[in-house]
mmCIF file of C-alpha atoms in Angstrom:
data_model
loop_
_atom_site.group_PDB
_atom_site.id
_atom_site.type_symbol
_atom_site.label_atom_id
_atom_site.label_comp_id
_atom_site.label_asym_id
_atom_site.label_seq_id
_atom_site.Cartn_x
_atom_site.Cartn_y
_atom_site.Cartn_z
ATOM 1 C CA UNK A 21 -0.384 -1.642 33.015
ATOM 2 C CA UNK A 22 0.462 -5.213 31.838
ATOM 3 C CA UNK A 23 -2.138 -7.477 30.057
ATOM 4 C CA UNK A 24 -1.392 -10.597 29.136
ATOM 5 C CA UNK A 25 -2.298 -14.466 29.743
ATOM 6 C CA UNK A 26 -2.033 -15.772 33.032
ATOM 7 C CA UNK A 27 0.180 -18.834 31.594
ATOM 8 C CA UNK A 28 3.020 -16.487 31.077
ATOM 9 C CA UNK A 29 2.778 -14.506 34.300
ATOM 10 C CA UNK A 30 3.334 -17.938 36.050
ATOM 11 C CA UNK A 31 6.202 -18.785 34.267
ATOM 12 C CA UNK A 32 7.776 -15.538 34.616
ATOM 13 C CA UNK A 33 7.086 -15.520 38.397
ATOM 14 C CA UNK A 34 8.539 -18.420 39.224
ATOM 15 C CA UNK A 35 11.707 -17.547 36.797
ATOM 16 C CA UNK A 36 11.922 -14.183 39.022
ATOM 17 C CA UNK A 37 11.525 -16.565 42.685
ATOM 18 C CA UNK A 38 14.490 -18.482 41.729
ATOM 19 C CA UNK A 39 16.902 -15.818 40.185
ATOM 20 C CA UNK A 40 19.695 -14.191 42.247
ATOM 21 C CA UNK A 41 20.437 -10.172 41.721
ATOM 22 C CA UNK A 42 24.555 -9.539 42.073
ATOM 23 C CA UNK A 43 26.008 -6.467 43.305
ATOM 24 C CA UNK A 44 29.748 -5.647 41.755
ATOM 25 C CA UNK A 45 32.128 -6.838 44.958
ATOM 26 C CA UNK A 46 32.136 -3.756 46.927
ATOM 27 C CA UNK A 47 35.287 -3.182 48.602
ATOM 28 C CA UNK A 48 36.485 -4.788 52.191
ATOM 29 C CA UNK A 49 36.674 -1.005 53.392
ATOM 30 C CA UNK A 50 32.855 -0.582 53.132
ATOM 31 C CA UNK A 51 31.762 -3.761 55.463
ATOM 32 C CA UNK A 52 30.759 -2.786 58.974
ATOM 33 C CA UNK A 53 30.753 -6.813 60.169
ATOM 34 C CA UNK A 54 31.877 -9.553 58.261
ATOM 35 C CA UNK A 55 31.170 -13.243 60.123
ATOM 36 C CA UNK A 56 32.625 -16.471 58.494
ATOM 37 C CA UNK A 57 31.065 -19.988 59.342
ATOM 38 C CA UNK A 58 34.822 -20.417 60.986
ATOM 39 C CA UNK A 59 34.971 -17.124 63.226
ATOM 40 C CA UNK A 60 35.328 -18.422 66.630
ATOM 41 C CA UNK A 61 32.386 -18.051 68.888
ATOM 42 C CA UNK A 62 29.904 -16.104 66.113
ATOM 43 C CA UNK A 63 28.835 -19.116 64.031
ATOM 44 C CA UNK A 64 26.176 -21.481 65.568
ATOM 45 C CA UNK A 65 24.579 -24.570 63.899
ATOM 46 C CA UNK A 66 23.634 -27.921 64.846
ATOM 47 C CA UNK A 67 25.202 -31.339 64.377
ATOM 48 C CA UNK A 68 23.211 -31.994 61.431
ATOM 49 C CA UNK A 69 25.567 -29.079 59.532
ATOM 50 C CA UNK A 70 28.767 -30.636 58.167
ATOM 51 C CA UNK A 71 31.774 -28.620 57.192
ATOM 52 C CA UNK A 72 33.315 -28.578 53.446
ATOM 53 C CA UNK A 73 36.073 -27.296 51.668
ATOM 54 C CA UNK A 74 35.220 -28.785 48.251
ATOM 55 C CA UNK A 75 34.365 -25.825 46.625
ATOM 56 C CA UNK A 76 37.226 -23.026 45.430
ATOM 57 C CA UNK A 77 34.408 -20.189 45.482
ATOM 58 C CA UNK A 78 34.705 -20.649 49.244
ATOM 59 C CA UNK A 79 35.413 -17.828 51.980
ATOM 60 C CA UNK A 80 37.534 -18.528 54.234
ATOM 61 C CA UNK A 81 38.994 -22.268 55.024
ATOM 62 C CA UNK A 82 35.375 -24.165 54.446
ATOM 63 C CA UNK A 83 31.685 -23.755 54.772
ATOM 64 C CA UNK A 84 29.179 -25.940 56.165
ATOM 65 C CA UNK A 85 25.936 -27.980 54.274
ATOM 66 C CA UNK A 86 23.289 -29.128 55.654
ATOM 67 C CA UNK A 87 20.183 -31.380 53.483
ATOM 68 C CA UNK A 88 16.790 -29.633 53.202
ATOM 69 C CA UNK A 89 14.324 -30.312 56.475
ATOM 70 C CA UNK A 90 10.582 -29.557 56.491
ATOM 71 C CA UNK A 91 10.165 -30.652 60.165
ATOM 72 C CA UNK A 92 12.158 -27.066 61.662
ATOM 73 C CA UNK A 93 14.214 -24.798 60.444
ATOM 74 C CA UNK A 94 17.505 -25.460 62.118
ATOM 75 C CA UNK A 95 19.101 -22.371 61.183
ATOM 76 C CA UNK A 96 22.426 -21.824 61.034
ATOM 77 C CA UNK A 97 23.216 -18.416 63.190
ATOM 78 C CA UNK A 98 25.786 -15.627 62.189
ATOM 79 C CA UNK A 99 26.075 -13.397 65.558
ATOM 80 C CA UNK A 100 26.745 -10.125 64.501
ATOM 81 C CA UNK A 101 27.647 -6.849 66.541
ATOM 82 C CA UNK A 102 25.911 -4.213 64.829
ATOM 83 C CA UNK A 103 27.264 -0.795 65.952
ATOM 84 C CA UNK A 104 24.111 1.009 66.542
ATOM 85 C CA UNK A 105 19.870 0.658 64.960
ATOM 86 C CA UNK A 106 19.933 1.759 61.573
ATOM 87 C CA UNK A 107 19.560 1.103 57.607
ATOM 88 C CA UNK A 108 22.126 -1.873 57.030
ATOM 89 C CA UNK A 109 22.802 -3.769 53.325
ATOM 90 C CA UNK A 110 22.784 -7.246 53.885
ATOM 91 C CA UNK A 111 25.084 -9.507 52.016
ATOM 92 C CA UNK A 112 26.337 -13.393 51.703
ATOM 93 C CA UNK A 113 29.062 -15.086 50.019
ATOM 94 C CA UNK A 114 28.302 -18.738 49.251
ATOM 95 C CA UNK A 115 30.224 -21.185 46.226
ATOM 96 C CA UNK A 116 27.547 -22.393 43.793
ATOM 97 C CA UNK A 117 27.244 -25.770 42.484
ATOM 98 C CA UNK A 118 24.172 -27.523 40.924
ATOM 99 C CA UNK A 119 23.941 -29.993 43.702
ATOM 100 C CA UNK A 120 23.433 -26.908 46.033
ATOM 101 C CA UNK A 121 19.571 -25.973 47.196
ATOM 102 C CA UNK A 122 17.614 -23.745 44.249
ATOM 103 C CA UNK A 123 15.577 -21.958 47.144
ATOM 104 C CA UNK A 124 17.808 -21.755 50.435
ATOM 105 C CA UNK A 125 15.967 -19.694 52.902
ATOM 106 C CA UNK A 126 18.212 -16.582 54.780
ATOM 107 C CA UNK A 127 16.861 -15.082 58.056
ATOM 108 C CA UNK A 128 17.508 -11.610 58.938
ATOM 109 C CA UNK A 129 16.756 -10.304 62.221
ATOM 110 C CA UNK A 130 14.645 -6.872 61.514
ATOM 111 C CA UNK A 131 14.081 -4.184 64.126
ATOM 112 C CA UNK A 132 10.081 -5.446 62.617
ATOM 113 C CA UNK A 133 10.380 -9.005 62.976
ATOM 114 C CA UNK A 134 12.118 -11.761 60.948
ATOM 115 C CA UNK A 135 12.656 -11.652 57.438
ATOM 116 C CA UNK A 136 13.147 -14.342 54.474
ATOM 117 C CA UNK A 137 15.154 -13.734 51.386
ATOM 118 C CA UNK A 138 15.551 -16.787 48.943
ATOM 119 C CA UNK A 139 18.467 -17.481 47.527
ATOM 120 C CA UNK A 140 19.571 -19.743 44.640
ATOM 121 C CA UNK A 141 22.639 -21.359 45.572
ATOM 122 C CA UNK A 142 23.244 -23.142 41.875
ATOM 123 C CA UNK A 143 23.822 -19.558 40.567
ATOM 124 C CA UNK A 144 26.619 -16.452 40.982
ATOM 125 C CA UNK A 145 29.065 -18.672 44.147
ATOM 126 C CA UNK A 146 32.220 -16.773 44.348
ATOM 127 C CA UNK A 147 31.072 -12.860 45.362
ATOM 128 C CA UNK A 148 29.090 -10.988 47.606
ATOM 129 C CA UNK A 149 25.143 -11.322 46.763
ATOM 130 C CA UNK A 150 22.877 -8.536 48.132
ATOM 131 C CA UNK A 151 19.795 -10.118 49.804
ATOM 132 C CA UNK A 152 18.354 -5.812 50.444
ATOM 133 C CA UNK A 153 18.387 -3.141 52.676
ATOM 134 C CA UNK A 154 17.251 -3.594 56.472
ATOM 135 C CA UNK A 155 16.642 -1.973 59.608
ATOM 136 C CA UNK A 156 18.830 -3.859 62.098
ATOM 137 C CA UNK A 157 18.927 -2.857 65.803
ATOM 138 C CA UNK A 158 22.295 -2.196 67.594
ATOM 139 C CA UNK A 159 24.033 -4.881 69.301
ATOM 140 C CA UNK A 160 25.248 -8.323 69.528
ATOM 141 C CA UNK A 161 22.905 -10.804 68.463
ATOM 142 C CA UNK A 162 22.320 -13.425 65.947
ATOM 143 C CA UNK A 163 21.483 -11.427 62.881
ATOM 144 C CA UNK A 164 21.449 -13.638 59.946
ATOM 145 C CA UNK A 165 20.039 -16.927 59.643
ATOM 146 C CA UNK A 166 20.460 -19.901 56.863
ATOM 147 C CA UNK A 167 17.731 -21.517 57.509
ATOM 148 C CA UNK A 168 17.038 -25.797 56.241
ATOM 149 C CA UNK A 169 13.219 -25.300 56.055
ATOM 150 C CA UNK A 170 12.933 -25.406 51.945
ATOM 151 C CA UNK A 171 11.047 -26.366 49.282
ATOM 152 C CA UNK A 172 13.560 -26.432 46.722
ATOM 153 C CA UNK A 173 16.454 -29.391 46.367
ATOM 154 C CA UNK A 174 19.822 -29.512 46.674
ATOM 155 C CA UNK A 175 22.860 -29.232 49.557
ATOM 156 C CA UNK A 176 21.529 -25.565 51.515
ATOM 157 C CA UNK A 177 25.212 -24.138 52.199
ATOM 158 C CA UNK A 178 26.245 -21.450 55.360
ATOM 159 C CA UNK A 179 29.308 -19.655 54.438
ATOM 160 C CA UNK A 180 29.628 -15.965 55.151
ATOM 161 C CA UNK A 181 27.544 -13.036 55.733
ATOM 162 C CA UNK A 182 28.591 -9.167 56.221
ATOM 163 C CA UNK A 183 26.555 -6.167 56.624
ATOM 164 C CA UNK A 184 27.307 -2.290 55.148
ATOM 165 C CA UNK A 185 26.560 0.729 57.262
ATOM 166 C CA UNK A 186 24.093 3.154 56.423
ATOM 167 C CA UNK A 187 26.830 5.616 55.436
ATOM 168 C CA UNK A 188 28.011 3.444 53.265
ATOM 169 C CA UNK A 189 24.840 2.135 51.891
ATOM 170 C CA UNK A 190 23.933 3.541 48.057
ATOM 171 C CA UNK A 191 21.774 6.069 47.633
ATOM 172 C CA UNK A 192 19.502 4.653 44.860
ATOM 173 C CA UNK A 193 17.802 1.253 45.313
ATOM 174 C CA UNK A 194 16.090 -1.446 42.817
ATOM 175 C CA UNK A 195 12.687 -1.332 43.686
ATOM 176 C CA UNK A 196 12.272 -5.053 44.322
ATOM 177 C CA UNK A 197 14.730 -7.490 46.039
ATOM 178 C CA UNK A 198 17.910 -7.969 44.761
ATOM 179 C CA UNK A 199 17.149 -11.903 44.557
ATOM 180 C CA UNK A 200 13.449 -10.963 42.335
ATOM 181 C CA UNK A 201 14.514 -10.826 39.073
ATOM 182 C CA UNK A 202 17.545 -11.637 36.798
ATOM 183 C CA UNK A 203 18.905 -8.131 34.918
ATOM 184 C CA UNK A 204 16.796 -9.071 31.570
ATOM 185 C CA UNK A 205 13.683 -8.378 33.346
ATOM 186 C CA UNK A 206 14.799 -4.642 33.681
ATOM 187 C CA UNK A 207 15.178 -4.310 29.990
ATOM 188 C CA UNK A 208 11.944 -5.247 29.170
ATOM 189 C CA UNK A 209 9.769 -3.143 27.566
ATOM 190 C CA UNK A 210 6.207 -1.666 29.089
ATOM 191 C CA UNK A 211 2.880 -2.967 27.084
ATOM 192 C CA UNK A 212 1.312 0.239 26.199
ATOM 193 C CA UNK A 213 2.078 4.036 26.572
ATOM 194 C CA UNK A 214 2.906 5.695 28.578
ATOM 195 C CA UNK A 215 6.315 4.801 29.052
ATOM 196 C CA UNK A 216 7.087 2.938 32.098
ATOM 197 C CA UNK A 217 8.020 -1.332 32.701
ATOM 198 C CA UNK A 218 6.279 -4.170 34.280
ATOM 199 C CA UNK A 219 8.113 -6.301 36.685
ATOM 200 C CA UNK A 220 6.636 -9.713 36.953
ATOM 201 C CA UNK A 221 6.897 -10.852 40.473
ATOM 202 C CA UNK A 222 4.996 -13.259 42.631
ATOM 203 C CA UNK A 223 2.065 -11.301 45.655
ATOM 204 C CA UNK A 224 3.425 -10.159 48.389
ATOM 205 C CA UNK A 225 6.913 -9.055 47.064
ATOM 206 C CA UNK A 226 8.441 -6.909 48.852
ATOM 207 C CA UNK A 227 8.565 -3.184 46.561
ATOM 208 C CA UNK A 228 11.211 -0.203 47.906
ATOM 209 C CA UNK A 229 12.092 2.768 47.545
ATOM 210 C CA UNK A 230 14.511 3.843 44.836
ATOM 211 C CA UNK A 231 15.691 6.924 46.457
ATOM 212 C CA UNK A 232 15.014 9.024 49.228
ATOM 213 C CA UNK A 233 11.396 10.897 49.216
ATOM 214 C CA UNK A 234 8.320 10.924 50.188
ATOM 215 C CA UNK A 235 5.186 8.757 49.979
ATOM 216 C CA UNK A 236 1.463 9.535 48.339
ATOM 217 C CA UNK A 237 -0.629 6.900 48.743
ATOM 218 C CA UNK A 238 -2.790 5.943 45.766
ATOM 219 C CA UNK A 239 -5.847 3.695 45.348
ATOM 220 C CA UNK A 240 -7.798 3.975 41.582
ATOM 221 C CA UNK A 241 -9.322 1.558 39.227
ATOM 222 C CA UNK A 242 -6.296 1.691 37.195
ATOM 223 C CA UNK A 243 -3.212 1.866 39.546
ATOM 224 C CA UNK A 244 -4.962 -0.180 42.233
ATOM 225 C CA UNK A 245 -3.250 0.196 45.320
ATOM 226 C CA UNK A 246 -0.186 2.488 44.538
ATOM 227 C CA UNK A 247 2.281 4.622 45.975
ATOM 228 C CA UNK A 248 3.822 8.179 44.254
ATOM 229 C CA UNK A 249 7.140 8.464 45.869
ATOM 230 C CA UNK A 250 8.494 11.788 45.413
ATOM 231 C CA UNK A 251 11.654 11.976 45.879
ATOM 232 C CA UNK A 252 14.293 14.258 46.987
ATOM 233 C CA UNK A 253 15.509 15.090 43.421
ATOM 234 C CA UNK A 254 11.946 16.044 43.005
ATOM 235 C CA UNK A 255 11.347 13.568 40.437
ATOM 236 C CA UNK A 256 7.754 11.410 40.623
ATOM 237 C CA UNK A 257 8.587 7.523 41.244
ATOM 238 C CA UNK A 258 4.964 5.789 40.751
ATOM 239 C CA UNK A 259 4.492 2.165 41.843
ATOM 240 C CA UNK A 260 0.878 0.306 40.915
ATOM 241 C CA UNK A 261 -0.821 -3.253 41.584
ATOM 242 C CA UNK A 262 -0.061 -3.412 45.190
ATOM 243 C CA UNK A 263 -1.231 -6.022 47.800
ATOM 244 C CA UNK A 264 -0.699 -3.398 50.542
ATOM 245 C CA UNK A 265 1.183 -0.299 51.956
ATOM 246 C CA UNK A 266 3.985 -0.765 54.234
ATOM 247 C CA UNK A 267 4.446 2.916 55.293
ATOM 248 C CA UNK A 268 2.139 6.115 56.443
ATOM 249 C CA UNK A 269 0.878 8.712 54.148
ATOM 250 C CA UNK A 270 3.131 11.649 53.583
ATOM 251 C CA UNK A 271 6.132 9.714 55.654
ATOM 252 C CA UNK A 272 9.551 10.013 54.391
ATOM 253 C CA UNK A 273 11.405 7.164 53.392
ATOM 254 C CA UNK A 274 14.909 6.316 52.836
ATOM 255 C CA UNK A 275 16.041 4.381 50.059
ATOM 256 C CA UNK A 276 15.819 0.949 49.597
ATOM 257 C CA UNK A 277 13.145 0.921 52.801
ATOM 258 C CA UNK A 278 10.402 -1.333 51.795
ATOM 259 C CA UNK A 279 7.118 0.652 51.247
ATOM 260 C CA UNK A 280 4.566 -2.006 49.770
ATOM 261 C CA UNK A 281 4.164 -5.209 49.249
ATOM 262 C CA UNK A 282 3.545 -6.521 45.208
ATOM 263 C CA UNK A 283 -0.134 -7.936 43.600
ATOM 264 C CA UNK A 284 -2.508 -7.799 41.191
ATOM 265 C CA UNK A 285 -4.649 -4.608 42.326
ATOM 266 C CA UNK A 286 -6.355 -2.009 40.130
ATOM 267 C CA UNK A 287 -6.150 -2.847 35.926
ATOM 268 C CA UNK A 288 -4.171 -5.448 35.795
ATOM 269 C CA UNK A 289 -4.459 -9.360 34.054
ATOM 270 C CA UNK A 290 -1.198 -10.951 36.272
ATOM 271 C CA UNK A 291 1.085 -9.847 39.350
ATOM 272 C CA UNK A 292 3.291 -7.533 39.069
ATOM 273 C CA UNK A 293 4.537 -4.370 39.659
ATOM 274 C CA UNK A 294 3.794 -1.532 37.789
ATOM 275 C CA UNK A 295 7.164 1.076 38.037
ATOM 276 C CA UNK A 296 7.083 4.683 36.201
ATOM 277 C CA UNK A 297 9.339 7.618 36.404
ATOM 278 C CA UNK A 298 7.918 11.300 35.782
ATOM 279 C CA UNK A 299 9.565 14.686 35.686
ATOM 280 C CA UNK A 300 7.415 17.430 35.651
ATOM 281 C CA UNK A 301 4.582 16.182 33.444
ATOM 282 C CA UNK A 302 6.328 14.166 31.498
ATOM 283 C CA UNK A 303 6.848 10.317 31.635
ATOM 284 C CA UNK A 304 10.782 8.905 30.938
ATOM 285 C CA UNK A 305 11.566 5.118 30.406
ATOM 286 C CA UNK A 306 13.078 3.515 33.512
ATOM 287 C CA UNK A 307 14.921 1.066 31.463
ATOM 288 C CA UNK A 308 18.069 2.624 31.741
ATOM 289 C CA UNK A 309 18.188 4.173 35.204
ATOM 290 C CA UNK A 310 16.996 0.830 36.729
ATOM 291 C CA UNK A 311 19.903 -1.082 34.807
ATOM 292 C CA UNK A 312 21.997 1.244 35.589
ATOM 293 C CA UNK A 313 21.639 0.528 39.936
ATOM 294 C CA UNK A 314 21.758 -3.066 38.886
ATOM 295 C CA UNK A 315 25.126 -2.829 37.458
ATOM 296 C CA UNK A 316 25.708 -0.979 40.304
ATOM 297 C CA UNK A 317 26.770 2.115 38.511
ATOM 298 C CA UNK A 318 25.428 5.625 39.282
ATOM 299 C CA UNK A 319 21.908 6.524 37.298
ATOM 300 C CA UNK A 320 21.580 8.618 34.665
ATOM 301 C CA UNK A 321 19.667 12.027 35.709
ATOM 302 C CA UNK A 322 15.805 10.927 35.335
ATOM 303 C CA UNK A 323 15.290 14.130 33.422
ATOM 304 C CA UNK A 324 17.429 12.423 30.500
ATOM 305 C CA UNK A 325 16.069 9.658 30.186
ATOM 306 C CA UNK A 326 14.048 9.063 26.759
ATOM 307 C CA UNK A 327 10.310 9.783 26.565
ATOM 308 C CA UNK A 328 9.817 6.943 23.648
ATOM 309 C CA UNK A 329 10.816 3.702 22.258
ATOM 310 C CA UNK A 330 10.212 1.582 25.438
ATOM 311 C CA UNK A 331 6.392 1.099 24.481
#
C-alpha cells in the first residue's frame, strides 16, 4: 500500500486525468463499425459544429470543432449498427493540436447507462486511441457521443469513431482506462514489499479486469474494499483501496469488464489503486506484464515474472 503526502497524490492525479493511453493501430480487418464525421446519414451535430480540414492527422476529408459549452452538452452523435449485445472496444481517431480541448468529454451508449471517457485532444492525433471495453447492445443507434460540456480549454474536435467485436477484442486488459495514466506510471515501482505497484488515479476510476476470472470480494483494514480476481490461468489478480464493487461475489467476469470503482479505502495515505499479481503463494512484480498490454504486446506468463527488485 502507498504512503505518501497528499501534495503529490494531487499532482499525480491530475497528471493521470489528462493523459491519453494509445493502442498500436490495429488493423482495418479487426473493426466491426467504423463511422466518419462525413458518412452520410450516421453523423449528427448541431450548427454550432463547424467542419475543418486543417489538420493532416485527419480521417477522412475533414472533421468538425466545436468551442467548449457549460450550458448543455450538444453532443456530436456517431450512429452505429452494432451487430448484436456484447463486449465491444471502443476507439476514436482525432488530429491533435495544442489549440484543441485538454479534457473533451466522449459518450458511449452502455447496455448500463451512459458513459464518459476524457480525452486529451493536444496529445497522440493521427491513430486510433482506445477509450475501454464496453457492453453495447445490438442495433442501430447513436453509440458514441463527443460531447461540448468541458472543463478543460481548447477547440473539442469530432472526427471518427469505430468499435472491435468481442472476438476480436484482446484477451488481457489494463486494469484502469486506457486514457488514466501515461505508460511511466506502469513502471513505477511499489513502496514497500511485497511486490506489487500503485496506480495513482483520481475516486471513482473505473478498475477492470485484466483477464478472464472470477471475483472474491474483499473488505480488511489493509486492502479496504478489494477484489481477488482469479483468473482463468489460475493466477491471483488482487486489487485494493476501492470506492465500491461493480460486480457480484463469485461472478465471472470477462476481461476488461469494469469490476470496481478506484479510492482511498483500507491503509492507504492518497487514491489509488493498489494492483498485485500472485501465483501460488508467491507475489511477482506486475511491472512487466502490465507494460507489456500497454504496448499492446502479449504478457509474459505471470509465473515468470520476478519476485524482487520492484520494492
Amino acid at each position: 500500500m502507498r504512503r505518501s503526502n497528499a501534495g503529490r497524490y494531487a499532482f499525480v492525479a491530475l497528471a493521470a486525468l489528462l493523459a491519453t493511453i494509445v493502442l498500436p493501430p490495429g488493423p482495418a480487418a479487426a473493426a466491426t463499425v467504423t463511422v466518419d464525421n462525413s458518412t452520410a446519414g450516421r453523423f449528427t451535430a448541431s450548427n454550432d459544429w463547424h467542419g475543418s480540414a486543417w489538420s493532416s492527422q485527419r480521417y477522412g476529408p475533414g472533421y468538425k470543432v466545436a468551442t467548449p459549452y457549460k450550458g448543455r452538452s450538444d453532443a456530436a452523435w456517431y450512429k452505429m449498427n452494432i451487430p448484436s449485445t456484447g463486449r465491444y472496444a471502443v476507439e476514436v481517431w482525432y488530429p491533435a493540436d495544442r489549440g484543441y480541448n485538454d479534457k473533451t468529454p466522449y459518450v458511449i451508449s452502455t447496455t448500463s447507462g451512459k458513459q464518459s471517457v476524457l480525452v486529451n485532444q493536444r496529445l497522440n492525433g493521427g491513430r486510433w486511441v482506445r477509450l475501454g471495453t464496453f457492453s453495447l447492445a445490438g442495433g442501430n443507434y447513436n453509440t458514441v457521443g463527443v460531447s461540448r460540456w468541458t472543463t478543460g480549454t481548447g477547440y473539442v474536435v469530432a472526427d471518427a469513431v469505430r468499435v472491435v467485436s468481442a472476438s476480436t477484442a484482446p484477451s488481457v486488459s489494463l486494469p484502469l482506462p486506457r486514457t488514466a495514466l501515461s505508460r511511466s506510471a506502469y513502471d513505477d515501482p511499489h513502496w514497500s514489499p511485497p511486490p506489487a505497484i500503485d496506480l495513482p488515479v483520481p475516486n471513482g476510476t473505473r478498475a477492470y479486469a485484466v483477464r478472464a476470472g472470477r471475483v472474491a470480494r474483499l473488505n480488511d483494514s489493509g486492502c479496504g474494499i478489494g477484489i481477488n480476481l482469479t483468473g482463468t490461468d489460475g493466477v491471483v489478480y488482487t486489487y485494493c483501496h476501492l470506492m465500491s464493487w461493480s460486480v457480484a461475489n463469485g461472478s465471472t467476469v470477462t476481461a476488461g469488464q469494469q469490476i470496481g470503482l478506484t479510492d482511498n479505502s483500507g491503509n492507504s495515505t492518497g487514491p489509488h489503486l493498489h494492483f498485485s499479481i500472485r501465483t501460488g503463494n508467491t507475489y511477482r512484480c506486475p511491472q512487466n506484464f502490465l507494460l507489456a498490454i500497454y504496448d499492446g504486446r502479449t504478457p509474459p506468463a505471470p509465473s515468470s515474472l520476478p519476485t524482487t527488485g520492484c520494492s
